[in-house]
Amino acid sequence: MTLELLPIVENIDSQVLESSDGPQGHNRSVYIETYGCQMNVADSELVGSILNEAGFVISSRAENADIILLNTCAVREHAEERVIGRVAQLNALRAQRPNLTIGILGCMAQHLSETLTERAPFVDIAMGPDSYRRLPNLLAQSSDDALLDVRLNKSENYIGLTPIRREGTNAWVTIIRGCDKFCTFCIVPYVRGRERSIDPIDIVSQIESVVSEGYKEVTLLGQTVNSYKHMNVGFAQLLREIAKVNGLERLRFTSPYPVDFSDDVIMAMSELNCVCPSIHLPVQSGSEAQLRSMRRGYTVDDFRRLVDKLRNTIPDIAISTDIITGFCGETEKDFRETCKLMEEIQFDFAFMFKYSAREGTFAFKKMTDDVTEEIKGQRLQHIIKLQEQISLEKNMKFLGNTYPVLIEGKSKRKGKDGKERCFGKTPHNKTTVIPESVPANTIVNITVDRCTSHTLYGRLN
Ligand code: SAH
């Protein structure tokens, strides 16, 4: 299969989007499967809205759908391999349905672009994260060759669309797209394009509308969410504006970039009741030399000071992080410094990764991926174990206390007595399981009586 690059046609879908049974859809059903970060979850909701407006029907099962779209992640090689495996598996469905269309959306489509169909030969269409308005048109075309649309567009903010959100208690709201940081290991700026902030008026009106639909919690999204700047409105002021929305109980945001964490934002967090006392603050490494070669723009001490300020201003704040081990040139000493920082800061939890070289990044082009797979694996296992202990100790501090928990639904696993349980989140973003049956989207007071490193267990007060 070869690839056909689409001719550039701007604004082609504007009229079509206004129609609820546009010509492209003809009620064809679409199943969307999402990989990667929360921004992808939010983007899938946008894609759902674009397709629905154009007359496609969103299906909840791959097996029934005429079109299957995988919204993908390119941050690590493993994420791409999973999608390639999934495409091969889905391809088997063509035996019963020869007209099935399989598409790859998002960061991996952008990252692999021309080489995608060599790696995933069963793909019919591929589309990057700034092209979704053109998706109905792409799906309406027929071609023996795979179709590709991966133009990045700095002015694409997807304004005017109402995402089709999954039912739940939390609504994701994208406030800034793209990334300008260019950390040497990271593919995000290349696949999501330049940073652009969405008009605060649009953000507030989206939030008013999700709150009126019944969502109690909103999470603001961006690759560097606190770098938000629209005209003279910065992130702190945005938080203050959003907090005025009547009925909004919980406001979260992810992920902030340490360098852009201003005192003003910390003040806003502490003043505004709806802003939850929890923050995901990626540190990546505890080694000065590694932070420099990652071009993170802060020192270990800067990070430490930021954590101190957060904890001094919001005393019970939960802090989680991302850590990469085995980045280019990471010595045993660098690694020990990361462990030391983890012990010192005591993060509530951490996402931990082995470095994965990504074609297109500065590290891929100019640095050597010189830590062996074996060492990367050993170091990863070491920090996972270390963090488990720390998370357990952190969770034990919650024992005996009572917290308002926003119930999300039934827990996947039943209790030891075989009975169903419910789960939800504390303001600190700790998953909490209770034996009582409580309707989703209610906030109840729970006293914590047991915990593991991942979960709190308690009872209704
Ligand atoms: N904007 C976020 C990053 C988003 S990607 C930031 O603050 O940097 C989510 C996480 O994936 C990153 O925080 C990092 O820990 C991890 N990651 C990114 N690129 C990676 C790579 N090449 N190999 C391994 N992990 C990576």
CSV table of C-alpha atoms and ligand atoms in Angstrom, one decimal:
chain,number,residue,atom,x,y,z
A,1,MET,CA,0.0,0.0,0.0
A,2,THR,CA,1.4,3.4,-0.8
A,3,LEU,CA,0.5,6.8,0.7
A,4,GLU,CA,-1.3,9.6,-1.0
A,5,LEU,CA,-0.7,13.1,0.4
A,6,LEU,CA,-3.9,15.1,0.3
A,7,PRO,CA,-4.1,18.4,-1.5
A,8,ILE,CA,-4.2,21.3,0.8
A,9,VAL,CA,-7.8,22.5,1.1
A,10,GLU,CA,-8.6,24.9,3.9
A,11,ASN,CA,-11.9,25.3,5.8
A,12,ILE,CA,-13.6,22.7,3.7
A,13,ASP,CA,-15.8,21.4,6.5
A,14,SER,CA,-17.2,24.5,7.9
A,15,GLN,CA,-20.7,24.2,6.3
A,16,VAL,CA,-20.8,20.4,6.6
A,17,LEU,CA,-20.2,20.7,10.4
A,18,GLU,CA,-23.4,22.6,10.7
A,19,SER,CA,-25.5,19.8,9.4
A,20,SER,CA,-26.5,16.9,11.6
A,21,ASP,CA,-26.8,14.5,8.7
A,22,GLY,CA,-24.1,15.8,6.4
A,23,PRO,CA,-23.3,14.0,3.2
A,24,GLN,CA,-20.2,12.2,4.3
A,25,GLY,CA,-21.5,10.2,7.2
A,26,HIS,CA,-24.6,8.4,5.8
A,27,ASN,CA,-25.0,7.0,9.2
A,28,ARG,CA,-21.8,4.9,8.9
A,29,SER,CA,-20.8,3.8,12.4
A,30,VAL,CA,-17.4,4.8,13.9
A,31,TYR,CA,-15.6,3.2,16.8
A,32,ILE,CA,-12.8,5.3,18.5
A,33,GLU,CA,-10.2,3.7,20.7
A,34,THR,CA,-7.9,6.0,22.6
A,35,TYR,CA,-4.3,5.5,23.7
A,36,GLY,CA,-1.9,7.7,25.7
A,37,CYS,CA,-2.5,10.9,27.7
A,38,GLN,CA,-5.7,12.6,28.8
A,39,MET,CA,-5.3,15.1,25.9
A,40,ASN,CA,-5.9,12.2,23.6
A,41,VAL,CA,-9.1,11.3,25.5
A,42,ALA,CA,-10.2,14.9,25.1
A,43,ASP,CA,-9.2,14.9,21.4
A,44,SER,CA,-11.2,11.6,20.8
A,45,GLU,CA,-14.2,13.5,22.3
A,46,LEU,CA,-13.7,16.3,19.8
A,47,VAL,CA,-13.4,13.8,16.9
A,48,GLY,CA,-16.6,12.1,18.1
A,49,SER,CA,-18.3,15.5,17.9
A,50,ILE,CA,-16.9,16.3,14.4
A,51,LEU,CA,-18.0,13.0,13.0
A,52,ASN,CA,-21.4,13.1,14.7
A,53,GLU,CA,-22.1,16.5,13.2
A,54,ALA,CA,-21.2,15.1,9.8
A,55,GLY,CA,-23.7,12.3,10.0
A,56,PHE,CA,-21.6,9.4,11.4
A,57,VAL,CA,-22.9,7.4,14.3
A,58,ILE,CA,-20.5,6.7,17.2
A,59,SER,CA,-20.4,3.1,18.2
A,60,SER,CA,-19.2,1.7,21.5
A,61,ARG,CA,-17.9,-1.6,19.9
A,62,ALA,CA,-15.2,-2.2,17.3
A,63,GLU,CA,-17.0,-5.4,16.1
A,64,ASN,CA,-20.0,-3.5,14.8
A,65,ALA,CA,-18.3,-0.5,13.4
A,66,ASP,CA,-17.9,0.5,9.7
A,67,ILE,CA,-14.9,2.6,10.7
A,68,ILE,CA,-12.4,2.0,13.4
A,69,LEU,CA,-10.1,4.9,14.5
A,70,LEU,CA,-7.2,4.5,16.9
A,71,ASN,CA,-6.2,7.8,18.5
A,72,THR,CA,-2.6,7.2,19.3
A,73,CYS,CA,0.5,8.2,21.4
A,74,ALA,CA,4.1,8.6,20.2
A,75,VAL,CA,5.8,9.4,23.4
A,76,ARG,CA,7.5,6.0,23.7
A,77,GLU,CA,8.2,3.3,21.2
A,78,HIS,CA,6.1,0.8,23.2
A,79,ALA,CA,3.0,2.9,22.7
A,80,GLU,CA,3.5,2.7,19.0
A,81,GLU,CA,4.1,-1.0,19.0
A,82,ARG,CA,0.9,-1.7,20.8
A,83,VAL,CA,-1.1,0.2,18.2
A,84,ILE,CA,0.6,-1.6,15.3
A,85,GLY,CA,-0.3,-4.9,17.0
A,86,ARG,CA,-3.9,-3.8,17.5
A,87,VAL,CA,-4.2,-2.7,13.8
A,88,ALA,CA,-3.1,-6.2,12.7
A,89,GLN,CA,-5.6,-7.7,15.1
A,90,LEU,CA,-8.4,-5.5,13.8
A,91,ASN,CA,-7.5,-6.2,10.3
A,92,ALA,CA,-8.9,-9.8,10.8
A,93,LEU,CA,-12.4,-8.2,11.0
A,94,ARG,CA,-12.1,-7.4,7.3
A,95,ALA,CA,-12.8,-11.1,6.5
A,96,GLN,CA,-16.5,-10.5,7.5
A,97,ARG,CA,-16.6,-6.8,6.5
A,98,PRO,CA,-14.4,-6.0,3.5
A,99,ASN,CA,-15.5,-2.4,3.5
A,100,LEU,CA,-14.2,-1.7,7.0
A,101,THR,CA,-12.0,1.4,7.3
A,102,ILE,CA,-9.1,1.4,9.8
A,103,GLY,CA,-7.6,4.7,10.7
A,104,ILE,CA,-4.8,6.0,12.9
A,105,LEU,CA,-5.2,9.4,14.4
A,106,GLY,CA,-3.1,11.6,16.6
A,107,CYS,CA,0.6,11.7,17.6
A,108,MET,CA,1.7,8.5,16.0
A,109,ALA,CA,0.2,9.3,12.7
A,110,GLN,CA,2.0,12.7,12.9
A,111,HIS,CA,5.3,11.1,14.0
A,112,LEU,CA,5.5,8.2,11.5
A,113,SER,CA,3.6,10.0,8.7
A,114,GLU,CA,5.1,8.6,5.4
A,115,THR,CA,6.6,5.5,7.0
A,116,LEU,CA,3.3,4.6,8.8
A,117,THR,CA,1.9,2.3,6.1
A,118,GLU,CA,5.2,0.4,6.0
A,119,ARG,CA,4.9,-0.2,9.7
A,120,ALA,CA,1.2,-0.7,9.7
A,121,PRO,CA,0.2,-1.9,6.2
A,122,PHE,CA,-3.5,-2.4,7.0
A,123,VAL,CA,-4.2,1.3,7.7
A,124,ASP,CA,-6.5,3.1,5.3
A,125,ILE,CA,-6.2,6.6,6.7
A,126,ALA,CA,-3.8,8.5,9.0
A,127,MET,CA,-4.4,11.9,10.4
A,128,GLY,CA,-2.5,14.2,12.8
A,129,PRO,CA,-3.9,16.1,15.8
A,130,ASP,CA,-4.4,19.5,13.9
A,131,SER,CA,-6.4,18.0,11.0
A,132,TYR,CA,-9.5,16.5,12.6
A,133,ARG,CA,-12.0,19.0,11.1
A,134,ARG,CA,-11.1,17.4,7.7
A,135,LEU,CA,-11.7,13.9,9.0
A,136,PRO,CA,-15.3,13.6,7.5
A,137,ASN,CA,-13.9,14.5,4.1
A,138,LEU,CA,-11.1,12.1,4.4
A,139,LEU,CA,-13.5,9.3,5.3
A,140,ALA,CA,-15.7,10.2,2.4
A,141,GLN,CA,-12.9,9.6,-0.1
A,142,SER,CA,-12.3,6.2,-1.6
A,143,SER,CA,-8.8,5.2,-2.6
A,144,ASP,CA,-6.9,2.0,-2.9
A,145,ASP,CA,-4.0,3.8,-1.3
A,146,ALA,CA,-3.8,4.9,2.3
A,147,LEU,CA,-4.7,8.6,2.8
A,148,LEU,CA,-2.6,10.8,5.0
A,149,ASP,CA,-3.3,14.3,6.4
A,150,VAL,CA,-0.7,15.4,8.9
A,151,ARG,CA,-0.5,19.2,8.5
A,152,LEU,CA,0.2,21.0,11.7
A,153,ASN,CA,-1.8,24.2,12.0
A,154,LYS,CA,-0.9,26.8,14.7
A,155,SER,CA,-4.3,28.4,14.5
A,156,GLU,CA,-6.3,25.2,15.0
A,157,ASN,CA,-7.9,25.3,18.5
A,158,TYR,CA,-11.1,23.4,17.6
A,159,ILE,CA,-13.2,26.3,18.8
A,160,GLY,CA,-16.9,26.1,18.3
A,161,LEU,CA,-17.1,22.3,18.8
A,162,THR,CA,-18.9,20.6,21.6
A,163,PRO,CA,-17.0,17.4,22.5
A,164,ILE,CA,-19.1,14.3,22.9
A,165,ARG,CA,-18.0,13.5,26.4
A,166,ARG,CA,-18.2,10.1,27.9
A,167,GLU,CA,-20.6,9.9,30.8
A,168,GLY,CA,-18.7,10.4,34.0
A,169,THR,CA,-17.9,12.7,36.8
A,170,ASN,CA,-15.0,14.5,35.3
A,171,ALA,CA,-15.0,16.6,32.1
A,172,TRP,CA,-11.7,17.2,30.3
A,173,VAL,CA,-11.3,20.7,29.0
A,174,THR,CA,-8.3,21.5,26.8
A,175,ILE,CA,-7.0,25.0,27.4
A,176,ILE,CA,-3.7,25.0,25.6
A,177,ARG,CA,-2.6,22.8,22.7
A,178,GLY,CA,1.0,22.0,21.5
A,179,CYS,CA,4.2,22.5,23.4
A,180,ASP,CA,7.2,25.0,22.9
A,181,LYS,CA,9.5,23.5,25.5
A,182,PHE,CA,11.5,21.1,23.3
A,183,CYS,CA,13.0,18.9,26.1
A,184,THR,CA,15.6,16.9,24.3
A,185,PHE,CA,13.9,13.5,24.9
A,186,CYS,CA,10.4,14.5,24.0
A,187,ILE,CA,8.5,14.1,20.7
A,188,VAL,CA,5.5,16.1,21.8
A,189,PRO,CA,6.4,19.5,20.2
A,190,TYR,CA,7.0,17.7,16.9
A,191,VAL,CA,3.7,15.9,16.8
A,192,ARG,CA,1.4,18.4,18.5
A,193,GLY,CA,2.9,21.6,17.1
A,194,ARG,CA,3.4,25.0,18.6
A,195,GLU,CA,1.8,26.2,21.8
A,196,ARG,CA,-1.5,28.0,21.5
A,197,SER,CA,-3.9,29.0,24.3
A,198,ILE,CA,-7.6,29.0,23.9
A,199,ASP,CA,-9.7,32.1,24.5
A,200,PRO,CA,-10.7,32.3,28.2
A,201,ILE,CA,-14.3,33.2,27.1
A,202,ASP,CA,-14.6,29.9,25.3
A,203,ILE,CA,-13.1,28.0,28.2
A,204,VAL,CA,-15.4,29.5,30.7
A,205,SER,CA,-18.5,28.9,28.5
A,206,GLN,CA,-17.4,25.3,27.9
A,207,ILE,CA,-17.2,24.8,31.7
A,208,GLU,CA,-20.5,26.5,32.3
A,209,SER,CA,-22.1,24.1,29.9
A,210,VAL,CA,-20.5,20.9,31.3
A,211,VAL,CA,-21.5,22.0,34.8
A,212,SER,CA,-25.0,22.5,33.7
A,213,GLU,CA,-24.9,19.0,32.2
A,214,GLY,CA,-24.1,17.7,35.7
A,215,TYR,CA,-20.4,17.3,35.8
A,216,LYS,CA,-19.0,18.1,39.2
A,217,GLU,CA,-15.3,18.1,38.3
A,218,VAL,CA,-13.4,19.7,35.5
A,219,THR,CA,-9.7,18.9,34.6
A,220,LEU,CA,-8.0,21.5,32.5
A,221,LEU,CA,-5.6,20.0,30.0
A,222,GLY,CA,-2.4,21.0,28.3
A,223,GLN,CA,1.1,19.5,27.7
A,224,THR,CA,2.3,22.5,29.8
A,225,VAL,CA,-1.0,23.6,31.2
A,226,ASN,CA,0.3,26.4,33.4
A,227,SER,CA,2.1,28.0,30.4
A,228,TYR,CA,-1.4,29.2,29.5
A,229,LYS,CA,-1.4,32.8,28.2
A,230,HIS,CA,-4.2,34.3,26.1
A,231,MET,CA,-3.7,38.1,25.4
A,232,ASN,CA,-3.2,39.4,29.0
A,233,VAL,CA,-4.9,36.4,30.7
A,234,GLY,CA,-2.4,34.1,32.4
A,235,PHE,CA,-3.1,30.7,34.1
A,236,ALA,CA,-3.7,32.2,37.6
A,237,GLN,CA,-6.4,34.6,36.3
A,238,LEU,CA,-7.9,31.8,34.3
A,239,LEU,CA,-8.3,29.7,37.4
A,240,ARG,CA,-9.9,32.6,39.2
A,241,GLU,CA,-12.4,33.1,36.3
A,242,ILE,CA,-13.3,29.5,36.1
A,243,ALA,CA,-13.8,29.3,39.9
A,244,LYS,CA,-16.7,31.7,39.5
A,245,VAL,CA,-18.7,29.2,37.6
A,246,ASN,CA,-21.6,28.3,39.8
A,247,GLY,CA,-21.9,24.6,40.7
A,248,LEU,CA,-18.3,23.7,39.8
A,249,GLU,CA,-17.2,21.6,42.8
A,250,ARG,CA,-13.7,20.4,41.8
A,251,LEU,CA,-11.1,21.9,39.5
A,252,ARG,CA,-7.9,20.1,38.5
A,253,PHE,CA,-5.3,20.7,35.9
A,254,THR,CA,-2.6,18.6,34.3
A,255,SER,CA,0.4,18.7,33.6
A,256,PRO,CA,2.0,21.8,34.8
A,257,TYR,CA,5.6,22.6,33.8
A,258,PRO,CA,7.8,23.4,36.8
A,259,VAL,CA,9.5,26.4,35.2
A,260,ASP,CA,6.1,28.1,34.6
A,261,PHE,CA,4.7,27.6,38.0
A,262,SER,CA,4.3,31.2,39.3
A,263,ASP,CA,3.6,32.3,42.8
A,264,ASP,CA,0.4,33.8,41.6
A,265,VAL,CA,-0.8,30.3,40.5
A,266,ILE,CA,0.1,28.9,43.9
A,267,MET,CA,-1.8,31.7,45.6
A,268,ALA,CA,-4.8,31.1,43.3
A,269,MET,CA,-4.7,27.4,44.1
A,270,SER,CA,-4.8,28.1,47.9
A,271,GLU,CA,-7.5,30.8,47.7
A,272,LEU,CA,-9.9,29.0,45.5
A,273,ASN,CA,-12.0,26.4,47.2
A,274,CYS,CA,-12.8,24.4,44.1
A,275,VAL,CA,-9.1,23.9,43.2
A,276,CYS,CA,-8.1,20.4,44.4
A,277,PRO,CA,-5.0,20.0,46.7
A,278,SER,CA,-3.3,17.7,44.2
A,279,ILE,CA,-0.8,18.3,41.5
A,280,HIS,CA,1.1,16.3,38.9
A,281,LEU,CA,4.5,17.9,38.6
A,282,PRO,CA,6.9,16.0,36.2
A,283,VAL,CA,10.5,16.1,37.6
A,284,GLN,CA,12.0,13.6,35.2
A,285,SER,CA,15.3,13.2,37.1
A,286,GLY,CA,17.1,14.1,40.3
A,287,SER,CA,20.4,14.6,38.7
A,288,GLU,CA,21.6,18.1,37.8
A,289,ALA,CA,23.6,16.9,34.8
A,290,GLN,CA,20.6,14.9,33.5
A,291,LEU,CA,18.2,17.8,33.9
A,292,ARG,CA,20.6,19.9,32.0
A,293,SER,CA,21.0,17.5,29.1
A,294,MET,CA,17.2,17.0,29.0
A,295,ARG,CA,17.0,20.8,28.8
A,296,ARG,CA,14.3,21.0,31.4
A,297,GLY,CA,15.2,24.5,32.3
A,298,TYR,CA,15.3,24.0,36.1
A,299,THR,CA,17.8,22.7,38.6
A,300,VAL,CA,17.1,20.1,41.3
A,301,ASP,CA,17.1,23.0,43.8
A,302,ASP,CA,14.6,25.0,41.8
A,303,PHE,CA,12.3,22.0,41.8
A,304,ARG,CA,12.8,21.5,45.6
A,305,ARG,CA,12.0,25.2,46.2
A,306,LEU,CA,8.8,24.9,44.1
A,307,VAL,CA,7.7,21.8,46.1
A,308,ASP,CA,8.5,23.7,49.4
A,309,LYS,CA,6.4,26.7,48.3
A,310,LEU,CA,3.5,24.4,47.3
A,311,ARG,CA,3.6,22.6,50.6
A,312,ASN,CA,4.0,25.7,52.6
A,313,THR,CA,1.0,27.4,50.9
A,314,ILE,CA,-1.2,24.3,50.5
A,315,PRO,CA,-0.1,22.1,53.5
A,316,ASP,CA,-1.9,18.9,52.6
A,317,ILE,CA,-1.2,19.0,48.8
A,318,ALA,CA,-0.6,15.7,47.2
A,319,ILE,CA,2.3,15.8,44.7
A,320,SER,CA,2.8,13.2,42.0
A,321,THR,CA,5.5,13.1,39.2
A,322,ASP,CA,6.9,11.5,36.1
A,323,ILE,CA,10.4,10.1,36.1
A,324,ILE,CA,12.5,8.8,33.2
A,325,THR,CA,15.4,6.5,33.9
A,326,GLY,CA,18.2,5.5,31.5
A,327,PHE,CA,18.3,8.7,29.5
A,328,CYS,CA,21.4,9.3,27.4
A,329,GLY,CA,24.5,9.4,29.6
A,330,GLU,CA,22.7,8.6,32.9
A,331,THR,CA,25.4,7.2,35.2
A,332,GLU,CA,25.0,5.2,38.4
A,333,LYS,CA,25.6,8.4,40.3
A,334,ASP,CA,22.9,10.3,38.3
A,335,PHE,CA,20.5,7.4,39.0
A,336,ARG,CA,21.3,7.4,42.7
A,337,GLU,CA,20.5,11.2,42.8
A,338,THR,CA,17.1,10.5,41.4
A,339,CYS,CA,16.5,7.9,44.1
A,340,LYS,CA,17.7,10.4,46.7
A,341,LEU,CA,15.3,13.1,45.4
A,342,MET,CA,12.4,10.6,45.4
A,343,GLU,CA,13.2,9.8,49.1
A,344,GLU,CA,13.5,13.4,50.0
A,345,ILE,CA,10.4,14.8,48.2
A,346,GLN,CA,8.2,11.8,49.0
A,347,PHE,CA,5.9,12.0,46.0
A,348,ASP,CA,2.4,10.6,46.5
A,349,PHE,CA,2.8,8.5,43.3
A,350,ALA,CA,4.9,8.5,40.2
A,351,PHE,CA,4.7,7.4,36.6
A,352,MET,CA,8.1,5.9,35.8
A,353,PHE,CA,9.5,5.1,32.4
A,354,LYS,CA,12.6,3.7,30.7
A,355,TYR,CA,14.0,6.2,28.2
A,356,SER,CA,12.8,5.4,24.7
A,357,ALA,CA,14.7,7.2,21.9
A,358,ARG,CA,12.2,9.0,19.6
A,359,GLU,CA,13.2,9.8,16.0
A,360,GLY,CA,13.0,13.5,15.4
A,361,THR,CA,14.0,14.6,18.9
A,362,PHE,CA,17.3,16.4,19.7
A,363,ALA,CA,18.4,13.4,21.8
A,364,PHE,CA,17.8,11.0,18.9
A,365,LYS,CA,19.8,13.2,16.5
A,366,LYS,CA,22.7,14.4,18.7
A,367,MET,CA,23.0,12.2,21.8
A,368,THR,CA,23.8,8.5,22.4
A,369,ASP,CA,21.2,6.2,23.8
A,370,ASP,CA,24.0,4.5,25.8
A,371,VAL,CA,22.3,3.0,28.8
A,372,THR,CA,21.7,-0.7,28.0
A,373,GLU,CA,18.2,-2.1,28.1
A,374,GLU,CA,19.2,-4.4,31.0
A,375,ILE,CA,20.4,-1.5,33.1
A,376,LYS,CA,17.3,0.6,32.2
A,377,GLY,CA,15.1,-2.3,33.3
A,378,GLN,CA,17.0,-2.8,36.6
A,379,ARG,CA,16.8,0.9,37.4
A,380,LEU,CA,13.2,1.1,36.5
A,381,GLN,CA,12.4,-1.8,38.8
A,382,HIS,CA,14.4,-0.2,41.6
A,383,ILE,CA,12.5,3.1,41.5
A,384,ILE,CA,9.1,1.4,41.1
A,385,LYS,CA,9.8,-0.5,44.3
A,386,LEU,CA,11.1,2.6,46.0
A,387,GLN,CA,8.0,4.5,45.0
A,388,GLU,CA,5.7,1.7,46.2
A,389,GLN,CA,7.1,2.1,49.7
A,390,ILE,CA,6.8,5.8,49.6
A,391,SER,CA,3.2,5.8,48.2
A,392,LEU,CA,2.2,3.3,51.0
A,393,GLU,CA,3.7,5.6,53.7
A,394,LYS,CA,2.0,8.6,52.2
A,395,ASN,CA,-1.4,6.8,52.0
A,396,MET,CA,-1.0,5.6,55.6
A,397,LYS,CA,-1.2,9.3,56.7
A,398,PHE,CA,-4.8,9.2,55.4
A,399,LEU,CA,-5.9,6.5,57.8
A,400,GLY,CA,-8.5,7.4,60.3
A,401,ASN,CA,-9.3,10.7,58.5
A,402,THR,CA,-12.5,11.6,56.8
A,403,TYR,CA,-12.6,13.0,53.2
A,404,PRO,CA,-15.3,14.0,50.7
A,405,VAL,CA,-15.1,11.4,47.9
A,406,LEU,CA,-16.6,12.0,44.5
A,407,ILE,CA,-18.0,8.6,43.6
A,408,GLU,CA,-17.3,7.6,40.0
A,409,GLY,CA,-19.0,4.2,39.9
A,410,LYS,CA,-18.7,0.5,40.6
A,411,SER,CA,-15.3,-0.8,41.4
A,412,LYS,CA,-13.9,-3.3,38.8
A,413,ARG,CA,-13.0,-5.8,41.5
A,414,LYS,CA,-15.5,-7.2,44.0
A,415,GLY,CA,-14.8,-7.3,47.8
A,416,LYS,CA,-13.6,-10.5,49.5
A,417,ASP,CA,-17.2,-11.1,50.4
A,418,GLY,CA,-18.0,-11.3,46.7
A,419,LYS,CA,-20.1,-8.1,46.9
A,420,GLU,CA,-19.8,-5.1,44.6
A,421,ARG,CA,-18.0,-2.0,45.8
A,422,CYS,CA,-18.0,1.6,44.7
A,423,PHE,CA,-15.0,3.8,44.1
A,424,GLY,CA,-14.2,7.5,43.8
A,425,LYS,CA,-11.6,10.1,44.4
A,426,THR,CA,-10.6,12.3,47.4
A,427,PRO,CA,-9.7,15.9,46.6
A,428,HIS,CA,-6.1,14.7,46.7
A,429,ASN,CA,-6.9,12.4,43.8
A,430,LYS,CA,-6.6,9.3,45.8
A,431,THR,CA,-8.7,6.4,44.6
A,432,THR,CA,-11.0,5.3,47.5
A,433,VAL,CA,-13.0,2.1,47.6
A,434,ILE,CA,-16.1,1.6,49.8
A,435,PRO,CA,-18.4,-1.4,50.4
A,436,GLU,CA,-21.6,0.8,50.3
A,437,SER,CA,-23.5,1.3,47.1
A,438,VAL,CA,-23.6,5.0,46.3
A,439,PRO,CA,-24.8,6.5,43.0
A,440,ALA,CA,-22.1,7.8,40.7
A,441,ASN,CA,-21.5,11.6,40.7
A,442,THR,CA,-22.3,12.1,44.4
A,443,ILE,CA,-19.9,13.4,46.9
A,444,VAL,CA,-20.0,11.5,50.2
A,445,ASN,CA,-17.8,11.7,53.4
A,446,ILE,CA,-15.7,8.6,53.8
A,447,THR,CA,-13.5,7.6,56.7
A,448,VAL,CA,-10.4,5.8,55.6
A,449,ASP,CA,-9.6,2.6,57.6
A,450,ARG,CA,-7.2,0.7,55.4
A,451,CYS,CA,-4.8,1.3,52.4
A,452,THR,CA,-2.4,-0.1,49.9
A,453,SER,CA,0.2,1.9,48.0
A,454,HIS,CA,-2.4,2.5,45.3
A,455,THR,CA,-5.8,2.7,47.0
A,456,LEU,CA,-7.5,3.9,50.1
A,457,TYR,CA,-10.4,1.8,51.6
A,458,GLY,CA,-13.0,3.2,53.9
A,459,ARG,CA,-16.6,3.5,54.9
A,460,LEU,CA,-19.4,6.0,54.5
A,461,ASN,CA,-19.6,8.3,57.5
B,1,SAH,N1,4.4,17.8,29.0
B,1,SAH,C1,4.9,16.9,29.9
B,1,SAH,C2,5.3,15.6,29.2
B,1,SAH,C3,4.2,14.8,28.6
B,1,SAH,S1,4.7,13.2,28.1
B,1,SAH,C4,6.2,17.4,30.6
B,1,SAH,O1,6.1,18.1,31.6
B,1,SAH,O2,7.3,17.2,30.2
B,1,SAH,C5,4.5,12.3,29.6
B,1,SAH,C6,5.7,11.7,30.2
B,1,SAH,O3,6.2,10.8,29.4
B,1,SAH,C7,6.8,12.7,30.4
B,1,SAH,O4,6.6,13.5,31.6
B,1,SAH,C8,8.0,11.8,30.5
B,1,SAH,O5,8.2,11.4,31.9
B,1,SAH,C9,7.6,10.6,29.7
B,1,SAH,N2,8.4,10.7,28.4
B,1,SAH,C10,8.3,11.6,27.4
B,1,SAH,N3,9.2,11.3,26.5
B,1,SAH,C11,9.8,10.1,26.8
B,1,SAH,C12,10.7,9.3,26.2
B,1,SAH,N4,11.3,9.6,25.0
B,1,SAH,N5,11.1,8.1,26.8
B,1,SAH,C13,10.5,7.8,28.0
B,1,SAH,N6,9.6,8.5,28.6
B,1,SAH,C14,9.2,9.7,28.0
